GROMACS .gro file of C-alpha atoms in nm:
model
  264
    1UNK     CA    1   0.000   0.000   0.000
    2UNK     CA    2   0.127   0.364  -0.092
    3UNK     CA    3   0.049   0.644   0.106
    4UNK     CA    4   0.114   1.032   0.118
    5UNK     CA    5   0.110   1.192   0.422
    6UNK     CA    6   0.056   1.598   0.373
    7UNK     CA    7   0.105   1.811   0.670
    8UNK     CA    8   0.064   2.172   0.728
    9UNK     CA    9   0.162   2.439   0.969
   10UNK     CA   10  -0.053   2.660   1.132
   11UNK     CA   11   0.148   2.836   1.412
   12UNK     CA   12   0.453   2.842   1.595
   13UNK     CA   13   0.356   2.478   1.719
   14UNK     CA   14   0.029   2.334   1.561
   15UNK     CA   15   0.028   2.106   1.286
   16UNK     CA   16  -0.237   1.883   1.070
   17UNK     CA   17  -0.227   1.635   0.869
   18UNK     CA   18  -0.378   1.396   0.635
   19UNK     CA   19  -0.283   1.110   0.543
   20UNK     CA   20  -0.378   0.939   0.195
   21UNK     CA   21  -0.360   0.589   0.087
   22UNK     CA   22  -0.440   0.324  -0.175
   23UNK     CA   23  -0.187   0.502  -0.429
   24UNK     CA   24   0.041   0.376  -0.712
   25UNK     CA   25   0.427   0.389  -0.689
   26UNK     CA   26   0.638   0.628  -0.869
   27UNK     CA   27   0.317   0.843  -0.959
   28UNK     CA   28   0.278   1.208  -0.955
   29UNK     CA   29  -0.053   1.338  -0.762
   30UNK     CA   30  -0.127   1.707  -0.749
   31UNK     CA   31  -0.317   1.857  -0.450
   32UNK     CA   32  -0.473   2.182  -0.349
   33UNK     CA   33  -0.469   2.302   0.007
   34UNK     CA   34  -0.728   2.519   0.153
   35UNK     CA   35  -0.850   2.686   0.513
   36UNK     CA   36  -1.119   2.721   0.596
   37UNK     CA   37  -1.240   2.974   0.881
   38UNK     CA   38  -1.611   3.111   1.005
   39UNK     CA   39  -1.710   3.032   0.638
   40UNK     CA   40  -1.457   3.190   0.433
   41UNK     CA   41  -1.211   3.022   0.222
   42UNK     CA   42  -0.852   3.116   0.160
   43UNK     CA   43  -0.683   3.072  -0.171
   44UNK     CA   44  -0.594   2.723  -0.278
   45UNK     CA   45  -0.234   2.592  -0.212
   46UNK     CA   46  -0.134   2.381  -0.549
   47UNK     CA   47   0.112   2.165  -0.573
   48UNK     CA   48   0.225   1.855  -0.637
   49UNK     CA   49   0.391   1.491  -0.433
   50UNK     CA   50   0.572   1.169  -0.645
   51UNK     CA   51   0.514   0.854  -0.482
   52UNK     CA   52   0.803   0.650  -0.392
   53UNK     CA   53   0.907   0.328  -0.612
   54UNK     CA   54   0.991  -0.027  -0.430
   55UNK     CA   55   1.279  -0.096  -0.619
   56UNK     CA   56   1.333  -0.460  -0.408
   57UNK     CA   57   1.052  -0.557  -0.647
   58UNK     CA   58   1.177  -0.500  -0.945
   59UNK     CA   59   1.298  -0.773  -1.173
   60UNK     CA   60   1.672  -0.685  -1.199
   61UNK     CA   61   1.933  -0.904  -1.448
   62UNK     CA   62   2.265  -0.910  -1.298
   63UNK     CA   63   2.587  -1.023  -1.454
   64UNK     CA   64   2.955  -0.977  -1.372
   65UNK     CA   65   2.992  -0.648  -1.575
   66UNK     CA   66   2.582  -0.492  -1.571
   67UNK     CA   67   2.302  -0.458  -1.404
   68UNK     CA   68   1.955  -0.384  -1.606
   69UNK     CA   69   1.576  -0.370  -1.502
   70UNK     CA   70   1.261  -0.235  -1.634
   71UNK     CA   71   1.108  -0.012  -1.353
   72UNK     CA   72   0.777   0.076  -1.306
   73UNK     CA   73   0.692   0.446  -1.227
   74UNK     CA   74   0.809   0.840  -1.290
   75UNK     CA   75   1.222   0.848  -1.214
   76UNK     CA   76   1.443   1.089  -1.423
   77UNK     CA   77   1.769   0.919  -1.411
   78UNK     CA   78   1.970   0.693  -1.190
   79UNK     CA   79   2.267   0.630  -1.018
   80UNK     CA   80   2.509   0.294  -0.939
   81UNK     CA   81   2.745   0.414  -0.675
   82UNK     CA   82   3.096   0.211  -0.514
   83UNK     CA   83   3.296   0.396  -0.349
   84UNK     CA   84   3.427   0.708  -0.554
   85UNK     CA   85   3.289   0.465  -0.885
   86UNK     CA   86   3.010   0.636  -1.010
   87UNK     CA   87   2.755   0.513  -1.291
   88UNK     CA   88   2.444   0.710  -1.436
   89UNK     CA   89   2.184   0.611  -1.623
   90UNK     CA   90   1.940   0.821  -1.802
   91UNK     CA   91   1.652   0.612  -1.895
   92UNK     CA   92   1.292   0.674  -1.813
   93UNK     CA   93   1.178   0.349  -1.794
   94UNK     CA   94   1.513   0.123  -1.809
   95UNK     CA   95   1.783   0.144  -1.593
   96UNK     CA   96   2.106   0.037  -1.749
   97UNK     CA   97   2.484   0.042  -1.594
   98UNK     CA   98   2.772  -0.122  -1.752
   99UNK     CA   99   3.111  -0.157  -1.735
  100UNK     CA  100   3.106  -0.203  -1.424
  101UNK     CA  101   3.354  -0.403  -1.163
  102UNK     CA  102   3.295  -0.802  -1.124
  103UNK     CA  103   3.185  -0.892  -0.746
  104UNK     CA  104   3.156  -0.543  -0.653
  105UNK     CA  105   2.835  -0.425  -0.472
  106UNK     CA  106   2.664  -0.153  -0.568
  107UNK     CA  107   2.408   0.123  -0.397
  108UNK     CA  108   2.153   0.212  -0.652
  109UNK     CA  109   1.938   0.505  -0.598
  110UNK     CA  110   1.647   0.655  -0.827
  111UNK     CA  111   1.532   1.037  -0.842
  112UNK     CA  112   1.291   1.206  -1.023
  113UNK     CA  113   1.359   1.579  -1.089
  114UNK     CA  114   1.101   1.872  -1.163
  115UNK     CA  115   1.016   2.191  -1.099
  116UNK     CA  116   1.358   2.233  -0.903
  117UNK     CA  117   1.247   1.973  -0.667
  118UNK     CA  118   1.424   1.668  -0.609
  119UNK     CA  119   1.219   1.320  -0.519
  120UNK     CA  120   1.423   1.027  -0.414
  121UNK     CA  121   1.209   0.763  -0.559
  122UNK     CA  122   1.409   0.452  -0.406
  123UNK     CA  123   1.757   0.274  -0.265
  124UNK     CA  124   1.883  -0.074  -0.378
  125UNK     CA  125   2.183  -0.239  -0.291
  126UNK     CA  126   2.283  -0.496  -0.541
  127UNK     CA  127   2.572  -0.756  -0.544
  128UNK     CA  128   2.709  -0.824  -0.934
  129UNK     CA  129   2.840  -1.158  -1.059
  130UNK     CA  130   3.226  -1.231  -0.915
  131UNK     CA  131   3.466  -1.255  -1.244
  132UNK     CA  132   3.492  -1.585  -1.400
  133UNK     CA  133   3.833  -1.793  -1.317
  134UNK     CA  134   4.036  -1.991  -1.571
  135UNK     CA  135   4.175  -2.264  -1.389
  136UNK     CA  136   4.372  -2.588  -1.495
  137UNK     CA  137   4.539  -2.874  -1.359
  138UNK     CA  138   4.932  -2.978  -1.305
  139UNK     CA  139   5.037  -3.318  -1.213
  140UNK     CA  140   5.122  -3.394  -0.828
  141UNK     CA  141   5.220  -3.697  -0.612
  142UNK     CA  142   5.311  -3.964  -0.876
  143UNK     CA  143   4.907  -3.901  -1.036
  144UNK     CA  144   4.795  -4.027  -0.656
  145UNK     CA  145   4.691  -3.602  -0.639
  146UNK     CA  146   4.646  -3.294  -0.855
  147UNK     CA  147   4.765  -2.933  -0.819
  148UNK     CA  148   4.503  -2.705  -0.934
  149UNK     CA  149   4.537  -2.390  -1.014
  150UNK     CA  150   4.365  -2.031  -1.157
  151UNK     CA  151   4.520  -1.733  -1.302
  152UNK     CA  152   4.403  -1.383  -1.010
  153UNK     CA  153   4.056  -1.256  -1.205
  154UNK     CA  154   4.041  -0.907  -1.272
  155UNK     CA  155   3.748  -0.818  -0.987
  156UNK     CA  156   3.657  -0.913  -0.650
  157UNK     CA  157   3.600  -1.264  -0.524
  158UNK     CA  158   3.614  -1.401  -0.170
  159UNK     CA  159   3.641  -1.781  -0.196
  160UNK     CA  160   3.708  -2.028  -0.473
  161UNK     CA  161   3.463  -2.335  -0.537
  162UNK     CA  162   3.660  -2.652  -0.660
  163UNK     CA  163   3.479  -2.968  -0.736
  164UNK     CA  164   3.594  -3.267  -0.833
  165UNK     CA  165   3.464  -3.604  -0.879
  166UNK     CA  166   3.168  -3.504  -0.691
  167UNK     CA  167   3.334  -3.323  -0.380
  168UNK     CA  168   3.350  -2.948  -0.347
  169UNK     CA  169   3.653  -2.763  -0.165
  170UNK     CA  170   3.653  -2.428  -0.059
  171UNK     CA  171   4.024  -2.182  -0.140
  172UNK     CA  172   3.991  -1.832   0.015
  173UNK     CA  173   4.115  -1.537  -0.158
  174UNK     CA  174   4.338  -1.454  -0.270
  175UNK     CA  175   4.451  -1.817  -0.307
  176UNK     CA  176   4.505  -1.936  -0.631
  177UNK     CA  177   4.565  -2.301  -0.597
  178UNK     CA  178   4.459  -2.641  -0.411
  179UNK     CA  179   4.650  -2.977  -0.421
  180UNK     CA  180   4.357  -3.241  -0.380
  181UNK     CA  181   4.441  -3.665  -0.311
  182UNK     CA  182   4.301  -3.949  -0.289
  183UNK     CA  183   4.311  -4.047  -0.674
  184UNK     CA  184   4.403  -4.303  -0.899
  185UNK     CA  185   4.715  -4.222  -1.169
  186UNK     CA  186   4.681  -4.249  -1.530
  187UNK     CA  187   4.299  -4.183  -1.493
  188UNK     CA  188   4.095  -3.835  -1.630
  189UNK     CA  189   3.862  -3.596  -1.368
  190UNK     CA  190   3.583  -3.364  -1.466
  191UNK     CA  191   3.664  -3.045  -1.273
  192UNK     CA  192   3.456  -2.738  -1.236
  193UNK     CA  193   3.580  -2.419  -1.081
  194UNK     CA  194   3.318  -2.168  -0.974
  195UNK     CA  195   3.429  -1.762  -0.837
  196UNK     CA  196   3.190  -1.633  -0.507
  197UNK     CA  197   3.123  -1.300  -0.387
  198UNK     CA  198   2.806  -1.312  -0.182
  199UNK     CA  199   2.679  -1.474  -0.495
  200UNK     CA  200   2.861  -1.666  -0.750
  201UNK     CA  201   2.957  -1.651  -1.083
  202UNK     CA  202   2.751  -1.694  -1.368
  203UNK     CA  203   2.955  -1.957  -1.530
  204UNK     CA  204   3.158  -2.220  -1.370
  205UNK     CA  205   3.489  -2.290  -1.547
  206UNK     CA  206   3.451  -2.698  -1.656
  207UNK     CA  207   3.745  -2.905  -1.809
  208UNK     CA  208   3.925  -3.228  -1.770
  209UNK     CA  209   4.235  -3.319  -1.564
  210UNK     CA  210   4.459  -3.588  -1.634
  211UNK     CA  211   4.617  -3.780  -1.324
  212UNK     CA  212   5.033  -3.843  -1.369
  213UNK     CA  213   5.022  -4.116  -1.613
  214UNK     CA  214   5.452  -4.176  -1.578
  215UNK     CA  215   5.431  -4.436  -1.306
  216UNK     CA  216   5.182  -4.644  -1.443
  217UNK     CA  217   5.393  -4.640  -1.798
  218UNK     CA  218   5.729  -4.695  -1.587
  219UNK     CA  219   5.587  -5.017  -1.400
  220UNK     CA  220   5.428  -5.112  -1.753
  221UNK     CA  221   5.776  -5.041  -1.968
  222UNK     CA  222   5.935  -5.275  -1.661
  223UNK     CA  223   5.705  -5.551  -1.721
  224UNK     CA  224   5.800  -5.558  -2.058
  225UNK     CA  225   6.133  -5.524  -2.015
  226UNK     CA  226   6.189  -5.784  -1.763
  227UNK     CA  227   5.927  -6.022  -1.976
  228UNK     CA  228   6.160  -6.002  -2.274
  229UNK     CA  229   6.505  -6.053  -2.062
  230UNK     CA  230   6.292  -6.389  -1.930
  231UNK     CA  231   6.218  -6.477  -2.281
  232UNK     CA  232   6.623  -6.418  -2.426
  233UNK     CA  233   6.750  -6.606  -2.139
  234UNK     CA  234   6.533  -6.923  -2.244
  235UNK     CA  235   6.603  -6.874  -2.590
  236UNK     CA  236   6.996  -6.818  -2.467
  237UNK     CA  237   6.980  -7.140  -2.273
  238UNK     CA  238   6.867  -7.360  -2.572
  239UNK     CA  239   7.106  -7.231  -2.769
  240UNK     CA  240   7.406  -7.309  -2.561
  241UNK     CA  241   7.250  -7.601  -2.433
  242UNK     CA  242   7.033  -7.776  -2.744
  243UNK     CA  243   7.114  -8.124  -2.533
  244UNK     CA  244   6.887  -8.060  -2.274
  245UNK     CA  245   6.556  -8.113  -2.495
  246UNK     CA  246   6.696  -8.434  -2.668
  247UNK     CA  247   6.834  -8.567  -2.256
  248UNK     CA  248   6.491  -8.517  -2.133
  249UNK     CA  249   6.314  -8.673  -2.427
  250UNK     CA  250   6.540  -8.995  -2.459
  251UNK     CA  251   6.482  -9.002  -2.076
  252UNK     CA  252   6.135  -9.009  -2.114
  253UNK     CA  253   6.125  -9.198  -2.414
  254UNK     CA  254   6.381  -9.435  -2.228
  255UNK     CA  255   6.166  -9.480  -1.935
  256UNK     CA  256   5.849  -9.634  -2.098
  257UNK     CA  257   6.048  -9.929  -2.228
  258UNK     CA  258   6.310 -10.023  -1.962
  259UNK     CA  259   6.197 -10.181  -1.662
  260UNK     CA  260   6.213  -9.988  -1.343
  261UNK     CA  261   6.477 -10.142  -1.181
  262UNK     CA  262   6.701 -10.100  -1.520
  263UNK     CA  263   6.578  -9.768  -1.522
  264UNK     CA  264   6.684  -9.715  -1.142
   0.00000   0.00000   0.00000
């Protein structure tokens, strides 16, 4: 419910008021003013109040570098403000700031100007979307962990969100890196990196690492190796020793047609 409230002063301590409700936001209403005493009328007081605009409501789109809305009711421009960083925007019915810093938070206010008189139509404080990170992965521990790690972002970010086959760490800025165990080597991860800053970034940065591969290859390259000394020492052995196929097959051979005790 919008109200206006008029109030009028009659003496050194006497006021009245009236109070009106059931109005729109950001609307203009004129009014005229008149006393009334033993029957006669003064002249009419004109002039005019803006109703205020609840800004909360309005559907704002937020990214790391804008912030946009469509707002309902009379304003004349407004204003983004951080610190000495100062955006205006000059629509009448869409607000518009760009450019402006990722993760920052910004107090927006709305005026309407005329007839020299200023109406501060509403305040809004608004968080923007932290900047995105760009993040990748290093090997680490013989590919039993992985050393992750993101370049600073250009904005302001208070914690990093790392996930990685299905459990999220937390790095607090400014940070820049997280060695994470407990894997296998030689195998690929789906990682996601995701900025925060009260709220978090609009797009997480997704890619694939690969786990240290070399000790897995090493141990396989050794199984070879040591497979293929077995095999030349066999094939070594017959050579030298051809004898030792024709022994055991005249012994066997041998052994089916001599008696045991001959055999003995």
């Amino acid at each position: 419910m919008v109200v206006c409230q008029i109030v009028c002063q009659t003496g050194p301590q006497i006021q009245s008021k009236k109070v009106v409700t059931s109005l729109h936001p950001g609307t203009q209403y004129d009014f005229n003013l008149t006393t009334v005493f033993a029957g006669l009328r003064s002249t009419p007081y004109t002039n005019f109040t803006v109703t205020a605009i609840n800004c909360a409501s309005a559907d704002w789109k937020v990214t790391n570098s804008s912030i946009k809305a469509k707002i309902e009711g009379l304003f004349s421009n407004g204003s983004a403000y951080n610190g000495s960083n100062v955006h205006v925007s000059d629509g009448r019915e869409n607000v518009s700031f760009t450019g402006l810093y990722p993760g920052a938070t910004y107090n927006i206010s709305l005026v309407y100007e005329k007839s020299s008189r200023v109406f501060l139509q509403c305040e809004h404080k608004l968080t923007i979307l932290p900047p995105n990170l760009n993040a990748h992965c290093e090997y680490w521990a013989a590919g039993y962990s992985v050393l992750i790690k993101w370049t600073v972002p250009e904005g302001e970010w208070t914690n990093a969100e790392v996930n990685v086959a299905g459990k999220t760490h937390t790095v607090a800025s400014p940070e820049t890196e997280i060695i994470i165990d407990g894997f296998q080597p030689a195998k690929k991860y789906k990682v996601s990196v995701t900025s925060l800053s009260g709220v978090r970034s609009s797009e997480p940065h997704v890619f694939y690492c690969q786990t240290d591969p070399r000790g897995v290859i090493a141990g396989s390259v050794f199984g070879v190796l040591l497979f293929g000394l077995l095999v030349a020492l066999v094939v070594l052995i017959f050579l030298k020793r051809p004898d030792i196929i024709s022994r055991k097959k005249s012994s066997f051979m041998g052994g089916s047609k001599v008696p045991n005790t001959q055999s003995k």
